[in-house]
Amino acid sequence: MTEYIMNTLSYPVLSWTAFMPVLGSVAILLFARENDNLARYLALATAAATFVLSLPLVMQFDTTTHNMQFVESKPWIPGWNVNYIMGVDGISVLLVLLTTLLTLICVVSSWKAIQKHVKEYMIALLLLETGMVGVFCALDLFLFYIFWEAMLIPMYLLIGIWGGPRKLYAAVKFFLYTFAGSALMLIGIIALYYQGGHTFEIVKLMGQEYPMQLQFWLFLAFFLAFAIKVPMFPFHTWLPDAHVEAPTAGSVILAGVLLKMGTYGFLRFNLPMFPDATLYFTPMIMVISVVGIIYGALVAMIQADLKKLIAYSSVSHMGFVTLGIFALNTQGLEGGILQMLNHGVTTGALFLCVGIIYERTHTRMIADFGGLTKKLPIYATFFMIFTLSSLGLPGMNGFVGEFLILLGAFTSQRIYAVIGTTGIILGAAYMLWMFQRVMFMELKPRNESLLDMDWREAATLIPLAVLVFWIGLFPNPFLNILHVTVQHLLEQVNGTAQMTAAAMLVK
Amino acid sequence: MLKYALIPFLPLAAFVFNGLLGRWLKDKAHWPPLFAVLFSFVLAVSTLFEVMGGGHIEHVLYSWIVSGGFDVHIGFKIDQLTAVMLIVVTTVSSLVHIYSVGYMHGDKGYPRFFAYLSLFTFSMLMLVMADNFLQLYVFWEAVGLCSYFLIGFWYEKKSASDAGKKAFVVNRVGDFGFGLGVMLIFITFGTLNYDAVFATAGFHAAETVNIMGGTYSLMTVIALLLFTGAVGKSAQLPLHVWLPDAMEGPTPVSALIHAATMVTAGVFMVARCHPIFNLSPVALDVVTWTGGITALFASTIALTQYDIKRVVAYSTISQLGYMFVACGVGAYTAGIFHLMTHAFFKGLLFLGAGSVIHAMSGEQDMRNMGGLKKAIPWTFGTFLLASLSISGVPGLAGFFSKDEILWKAFTSHGAGHTVYYLLAFAAFLTAFYSFRVIFMTFYGDCRASHEVAHHVHESPKVMLLPLVILATLAVVAGYVGVPEAIGGSNRFHGFMAHVFGGGHGAVEGVVEGGASHALEVTMMLVSILIGVGGIGLAWFMYIVKPDLPGKVAGASTAVYNLLYNKYYIDEIYDFVLVNPVKWASTHFFWKVVDVSIIDAFVNAVASLVDAMSRVLRRLQSGYFHHYAMGMALGVFVIVGVFLFIR
């Protein structure tokens, strides 16, 4: 049974982390009426403060308990038994940090790229951060749903206002796809409320047992909402469009954080609340995971647009994450969660890399580049690091996650690990082919005058490069945060299903 | 402890140093890497003496990944096998560093080149020092990465960056099996540490696994999965395709990575895992056959190539085949022995080829060479020694090691004995093509353009010194392993017995230790005849009757074209694999599944909603009388239904 460990820090850390950006937005509204630069600096200060505020979450994190930590709880709408409860455990705490870090990086990366409606842009970015942090911290379903939906709006605006030529199509597609999922989830939430004893408290809802019939439908409702978000094959077609049209920071947040909400949802809701349905659906989900791995890789390979290529590679990488999660064992789950972090770091960085040359050339077509290494050697080094990280080179973050995932999958269902491993071959093929066409070979005359990265751009990539090697070479500090929570999650899944598992072993 | 850690970490430090400060070091950038690798060499020698007595050194650096029962660290295990590898790697690497000072002089990527060399040296040393399978895998990929960087060193050339990418991806195909093998080992043994796995491998000998309905021996499956990785890394059939292309890299790289060290990692791995391979006769037979067929296959291609580096590259593939045969028949010591001598004479052949290319202003086609003997005497002399060594001329290093493999294959029962004939024929071809190179390059008339011919010059001393040292090694290195049959003491065997046991690492019933010395001497004479015969034929065809090769090629066009085009294997892969995958990804997965099915469905739903809304919108006309009419109709219908049903 999960319990609350109330926040003992001198300030309500989670509320501050979640709502600091709102304060910053208000400040921008009040003080930066005509002054774009002030808006930028205010946004930077806010994002930096939020990041600093979130640091105690990992530094003071108690790795010995699976209970929710840093919890704040206040009644909100007593009539419906709705409470304001925020808290984190091993699954969510790293995602909160990822969010605050990536938002800070995004503010810096948008410094010059965004020249129109700067104030509004920064506000959208900051409000998005509030939504994202809220999603990972909310421990009340009602609150969760509000954050979940609230986050859609700034993202929709980021794509729809600051996006590329087909921004409206992409923004509406993004919105409708996710909203379709959300609607299903809302039905699920209402059903849970009535079946789970008139409460929205996630921890309480986890502690109950639901009849299989109900689990089946609730699992499906939540699963579809999250699968669209991940996105799993075949719900992925919004992602390439959204990425291509979104501004750089939008892509970074989208790939780095928003996709993780889908897999976070699996971990927070589907697995612990509907364990029997989880076991029932696992074979099917593993199949679509490996289909996604291979399919995403194949389609990524032949893309002509850099952002589309990375978008499809995300489909492949997130396939690994879901494969690990539904392997339902320690290595699979820990690898899956670590890979969520890795994908956020690496793919976020790759989108930043694309943004850096897009700002200079205003094109993302692979065919327009070639030989850039000659003119941009520092950029080439960073781009190479993240390319290698993406293809899972040992010594870097991606390898640790992928290896644990495949090991977990191998333990539970050998064949999926075998197919998944094929994805690693393809990953090398499409990433290196892309890198070759962009960075190697002859330099095109039109790119003769390109300048290498400046310090601001380096500042956006250095922290991510540090994380790439840190997680790759010393993953234990990260894995330590996961161990106890993952064990508890496994107990929750297997608690009611132990009989089935035992029966399978005997057979 | 610090001493052993310094062996790999000195080059790593040099890499970091050069990577960060290289652009300011400019043409002095070779000093940190050179200093580091020389120091590593000294430490490696001292380590060798420490394990001479039969002990071994183990040390854990730090705990790397812990997840549930999965617990892997980074650590060192230095036994006699590792010690030999350390010597080979640091020796050749040091010499290649020195050579590169001259060869790469003036290249604008000079600091970058030395940084990569250091990174490679670090990775290779960590690979051979690993004490567990995951660390082996990690540095296995890391050396592949360095190979990728160095093959594509001149990245502006499309062919070079293509070759680098091809090397990496083909190796990944091999690593696919290797990775699965590592997982299967973990699932079986619950650990990835060599010692624990090897100590208990015997207990799992009888276990089986089910794959697609078939039942297979567990040890066979593990061994073959691991071997898949070795096939990729050591460029054996059918994954050999990357190595000839890898010649796009600078020639010192070809010597170090693609001849002496990295490509032999596969042999090292099979030898390292001998407790597993020994439990699976099937896997050993696969290793034997793969090696034997590759040895012959690659040497036939080498007959017809004109690019001097490509001939040596195919020769490398072929020699690696010999080493695998040795492992396959259980003669691991012989395999490692040949690995060592090969590192010296093949490294020398590459560096010599580099010196020739240097002299010829970048020309690599032997049809445009000839008569260089006088102009570059040091290069010629050392190249000749290496060629004599690889051809198996008695007294040189290659003779002892190759002959031992042939002997072990001949005396083994089963696959090895048959494969002996493939190897013997390949040895004949080896002697032939090696001297074809000598005669085409150094003898006859110079066929180069006047300008090039005028420029021909001997390489600077900094390049000749490594040639001379390697030539010395290519001559004398064999004397650590002179067989007892001709009065030697075979100290190498005694040394390696600490790892492989029993003097031969013999698998029961495969190698017969007591075979008569008389037979061994006879077989030795046969080997000598084969080698001398090959050299003689080359002499006849390229010196005595220089128009003969053209006639032979003309008379057997089909065979000649097949060999000249490397059996069309690249083309077959493109046709069967690469192009169909690209086509299906574009024209089916993307344009049909994504665009025409999923997106069409999504857009159709959207259009449907849109269309329905347009219809429904008409109802909201805003006119009072429309709504009044609607109400009246509604009341009428409801009342009517009510009356009707009642």
PDB file of N, CA, C and O in Angstrom, chain A residues 121-150:
ATOM      1  N   TYR A 121       4.994  34.146 -26.706  1.00  0.00           N
ATOM      2  CA  TYR A 121       5.694  32.871 -26.865  1.00  0.00           C
ATOM      3  C   TYR A 121       6.244  32.390 -25.529  1.00  0.00           C
ATOM      4  O   TYR A 121       6.061  31.243 -25.125  1.00  0.00           O
ATOM      5  N   MET A 122       6.925  33.297 -24.835  1.00  0.00           N
ATOM      6  CA  MET A 122       7.527  32.910 -23.570  1.00  0.00           C
ATOM      7  C   MET A 122       6.454  32.509 -22.549  1.00  0.00           C
ATOM      8  O   MET A 122       6.621  31.566 -21.780  1.00  0.00           O
ATOM      9  N   ILE A 123       5.353  33.215 -22.591  1.00  0.00           N
ATOM     10  CA  ILE A 123       4.267  32.871 -21.665  1.00  0.00           C
ATOM     11  C   ILE A 123       3.731  31.480 -21.977  1.00  0.00           C
ATOM     12  O   ILE A 123       3.517  30.650 -21.083  1.00  0.00           O
ATOM     13  N   ALA A 124       3.551  31.207 -23.272  1.00  0.00           N
ATOM     14  CA  ALA A 124       3.056  29.874 -23.647  1.00  0.00           C
ATOM     15  C   ALA A 124       4.024  28.798 -23.166  1.00  0.00           C
ATOM     16  O   ALA A 124       3.617  27.768 -22.616  1.00  0.00           O
ATOM     17  N   LEU A 125       5.304  29.058 -23.347  1.00  0.00           N
ATOM     18  CA  LEU A 125       6.308  28.077 -22.949  1.00  0.00           C
ATOM     19  C   LEU A 125       6.250  27.830 -21.442  1.00  0.00           C
ATOM     20  O   LEU A 125       6.295  26.692 -20.966  1.00  0.00           O
ATOM     21  N   LEU A 126       6.118  28.914 -20.685  1.00  0.00           N
ATOM     22  CA  LEU A 126       6.107  28.784 -19.231  1.00  0.00           C
ATOM     23  C   LEU A 126       4.830  28.097 -18.744  1.00  0.00           C
ATOM     24  O   LEU A 126       4.873  27.228 -17.852  1.00  0.00           O
ATOM     25  N   LEU A 127       3.699  28.456 -19.340  1.00  0.00           N
ATOM     26  CA  LEU A 127       2.457  27.797 -18.926  1.00  0.00           C
ATOM     27  C   LEU A 127       2.494  26.315 -19.275  1.00  0.00           C
ATOM     28  O   LEU A 127       1.979  25.473 -18.537  1.00  0.00           O
ATOM     29  N   LEU A 128       3.138  26.018 -20.402  1.00  0.00           N
ATOM     30  CA  LEU A 128       3.298  24.617 -20.784  1.00  0.00           C
ATOM     31  C   LEU A 128       4.067  23.877 -19.689  1.00  0.00           C
ATOM     32  O   LEU A 128       3.722  22.758 -19.313  1.00  0.00           O
ATOM     33  N   GLU A 129       5.077  24.539 -19.155  1.00  0.00           N
ATOM     34  CA  GLU A 129       5.874  23.902 -18.109  1.00  0.00           C
ATOM     35  C   GLU A 129       5.006  23.582 -16.899  1.00  0.00           C
ATOM     36  O   GLU A 129       5.083  22.485 -16.326  1.00  0.00           O
ATOM     37  N   THR A 130       4.166  24.529 -16.518  1.00  0.00           N
ATOM     38  CA  THR A 130       3.270  24.275 -15.390  1.00  0.00           C
ATOM     39  C   THR A 130       2.417  23.035 -15.653  1.00  0.00           C
ATOM     40  O   THR A 130       2.293  22.156 -14.791  1.00  0.00           O
ATOM     41  N   GLY A 131       1.864  22.970 -16.868  1.00  0.00           N
ATOM     42  CA  GLY A 131       1.038  21.815 -17.199  1.00  0.00           C
ATOM     43  C   GLY A 131       1.812  20.520 -17.100  1.00  0.00           C
ATOM     44  O   GLY A 131       1.333  19.525 -16.541  1.00  0.00           O
ATOM     45  N   MET A 132       3.026  20.536 -17.603  1.00  0.00           N
ATOM     46  CA  MET A 132       3.808  19.292 -17.644  1.00  0.00           C
ATOM     47  C   MET A 132       4.214  18.851 -16.246  1.00  0.00           C
ATOM     48  O   MET A 132       4.076  17.681 -15.884  1.00  0.00           O
ATOM     49  N   VAL A 133       4.732  19.796 -15.462  1.00  0.00           N
ATOM     50  CA  VAL A 133       5.109  19.437 -14.095  1.00  0.00           C
ATOM     51  C   VAL A 133       3.883  18.931 -13.356  1.00  0.00           C
ATOM     52  O   VAL A 133       3.940  17.931 -12.624  1.00  0.00           O
ATOM     53  N   GLY A 134       2.759  19.614 -13.574  1.00  0.00           N
ATOM     54  CA  GLY A 134       1.535  19.207 -12.906  1.00  0.00           C
ATOM     55  C   GLY A 134       1.128  17.792 -13.247  1.00  0.00           C
ATOM     56  O   GLY A 134       0.746  17.012 -12.362  1.00  0.00           O
ATOM     57  N   VAL A 135       1.232  17.435 -14.512  1.00  0.00           N
ATOM     58  CA  VAL A 135       0.843  16.085 -14.915  1.00  0.00           C
ATOM     59  C   VAL A 135       1.673  15.046 -14.154  1.00  0.00           C
ATOM     60  O   VAL A 135       1.155  14.039 -13.682  1.00  0.00           O
ATOM     61  N   PHE A 136       2.981  15.311 -14.025  1.00  0.00           N
ATOM     62  CA  PHE A 136       3.836  14.308 -13.379  1.00  0.00           C
ATOM     63  C   PHE A 136       3.662  14.283 -11.857  1.00  0.00           C
ATOM     64  O   PHE A 136       4.047  13.312 -11.214  1.00  0.00           O
ATOM     65  N   CYS A 137       3.127  15.370 -11.280  1.00  0.00           N
ATOM     66  CA  CYS A 137       3.047  15.431  -9.818  1.00  0.00           C
ATOM     67  C   CYS A 137       1.648  15.185  -9.281  1.00  0.00           C
ATOM     68  O   CYS A 137       1.498  14.849  -8.102  1.00  0.00           O
ATOM     69  N   ALA A 138       0.625  15.395 -10.102  1.00  0.00           N
ATOM     70  CA  ALA A 138      -0.732  15.319  -9.579  1.00  0.00           C
ATOM     71  C   ALA A 138      -1.028  13.910  -9.080  1.00  0.00           C
ATOM     72  O   ALA A 138      -0.784  12.929  -9.768  1.00  0.00           O
ATOM     73  N   LEU A 139      -1.566  13.839  -7.873  1.00  0.00           N
ATOM     74  CA  LEU A 139      -1.936  12.538  -7.321  1.00  0.00           C
ATOM     75  C   LEU A 139      -3.439  12.445  -7.117  1.00  0.00           C
ATOM     76  O   LEU A 139      -3.927  11.591  -6.393  1.00  0.00           O
ATOM     77  N   ASP A 140      -4.141  13.370  -7.762  1.00  0.00           N
ATOM     78  CA  ASP A 140      -5.593  13.334  -7.750  1.00  0.00           C
ATOM     79  C   ASP A 140      -6.024  13.314  -9.211  1.00  0.00           C
ATOM     80  O   ASP A 140      -5.550  14.130 -10.008  1.00  0.00           O
ATOM     81  N   LEU A 141      -6.873  12.379  -9.573  1.00  0.00           N
ATOM     82  CA  LEU A 141      -7.213  12.194 -10.991  1.00  0.00           C
ATOM     83  C   LEU A 141      -7.816  13.443 -11.610  1.00  0.00           C
ATOM     84  O   LEU A 141      -7.547  13.782 -12.749  1.00  0.00           O
ATOM     85  N   PHE A 142      -8.655  14.112 -10.838  1.00  0.00           N
ATOM     86  CA  PHE A 142      -9.306  15.331 -11.323  1.00  0.00           C
ATOM     87  C   PHE A 142      -8.248  16.382 -11.655  1.00  0.00           C
ATOM     88  O   PHE A 142      -8.236  16.968 -12.732  1.00  0.00           O
ATOM     89  N   LEU A 143      -7.337  16.551 -10.707  1.00  0.00           N
ATOM     90  CA  LEU A 143      -6.242  17.502 -10.895  1.00  0.00           C
ATOM     91  C   LEU A 143      -5.374  17.084 -12.078  1.00  0.00           C
ATOM     92  O   LEU A 143      -4.986  17.904 -12.911  1.00  0.00           O
ATOM     93  N   PHE A 144      -5.093  15.803 -12.143  1.00  0.00           N
ATOM     94  CA  PHE A 144      -4.300  15.267 -13.245  1.00  0.00           C
ATOM     95  C   PHE A 144      -4.928  15.625 -14.576  1.00  0.00           C
ATOM     96  O   PHE A 144      -4.269  16.101 -15.499  1.00  0.00           O
ATOM     97  N   TYR A 145      -6.227  15.403 -14.660  1.00  0.00           N
ATOM     98  CA  TYR A 145      -6.902  15.639 -15.933  1.00  0.00           C
ATOM     99  C   TYR A 145      -6.865  17.113 -16.308  1.00  0.00           C
ATOM    100  O   TYR A 145      -6.701  17.467 -17.486  1.00  0.00           O
ATOM    101  N   ILE A 146      -6.965  17.955 -15.310  1.00  0.00           N
ATOM    102  CA  ILE A 146      -6.916  19.399 -15.599  1.00  0.00           C
ATOM    103  C   ILE A 146      -5.540  19.780 -16.158  1.00  0.00           C
ATOM    104  O   ILE A 146      -5.434  20.452 -17.177  1.00  0.00           O
ATOM    105  N   PHE A 147      -4.503  19.303 -15.508  1.00  0.00           N
ATOM    106  CA  PHE A 147      -3.165  19.595 -16.021  1.00  0.00           C
ATOM    107  C   PHE A 147      -2.983  19.016 -17.423  1.00  0.00           C
ATOM    108  O   PHE A 147      -2.411  19.622 -18.311  1.00  0.00           O
ATOM    109  N   TRP A 148      -3.453  17.797 -17.575  1.00  0.00           N
ATOM    110  CA  TRP A 148      -3.313  17.081 -18.846  1.00  0.00           C
ATOM    111  C   TRP A 148      -3.926  17.880 -19.992  1.00  0.00           C
ATOM    112  O   TRP A 148      -3.332  18.035 -21.057  1.00  0.00           O
ATOM    113  N   GLU A 149      -5.130  18.392 -19.738  1.00  0.00           N
ATOM    114  CA  GLU A 149      -5.808  19.143 -20.790  1.00  0.00           C
ATOM    115  C   GLU A 149      -5.224  20.546 -20.919  1.00  0.00           C
ATOM    116  O   GLU A 149      -5.085  21.067 -22.016  1.00  0.00           O
ATOM    117  N   ALA A 150      -4.870  21.152 -19.797  1.00  0.00           N
ATOM    118  CA  ALA A 150      -4.364  22.516 -19.804  1.00  0.00           C
ATOM    119  C   ALA A 150      -3.095  22.607 -20.630  1.00  0.00           C
ATOM    120  O   ALA A 150      -2.853  23.582 -21.326  1.00  0.00           O
TER     121      ALA A 150
END
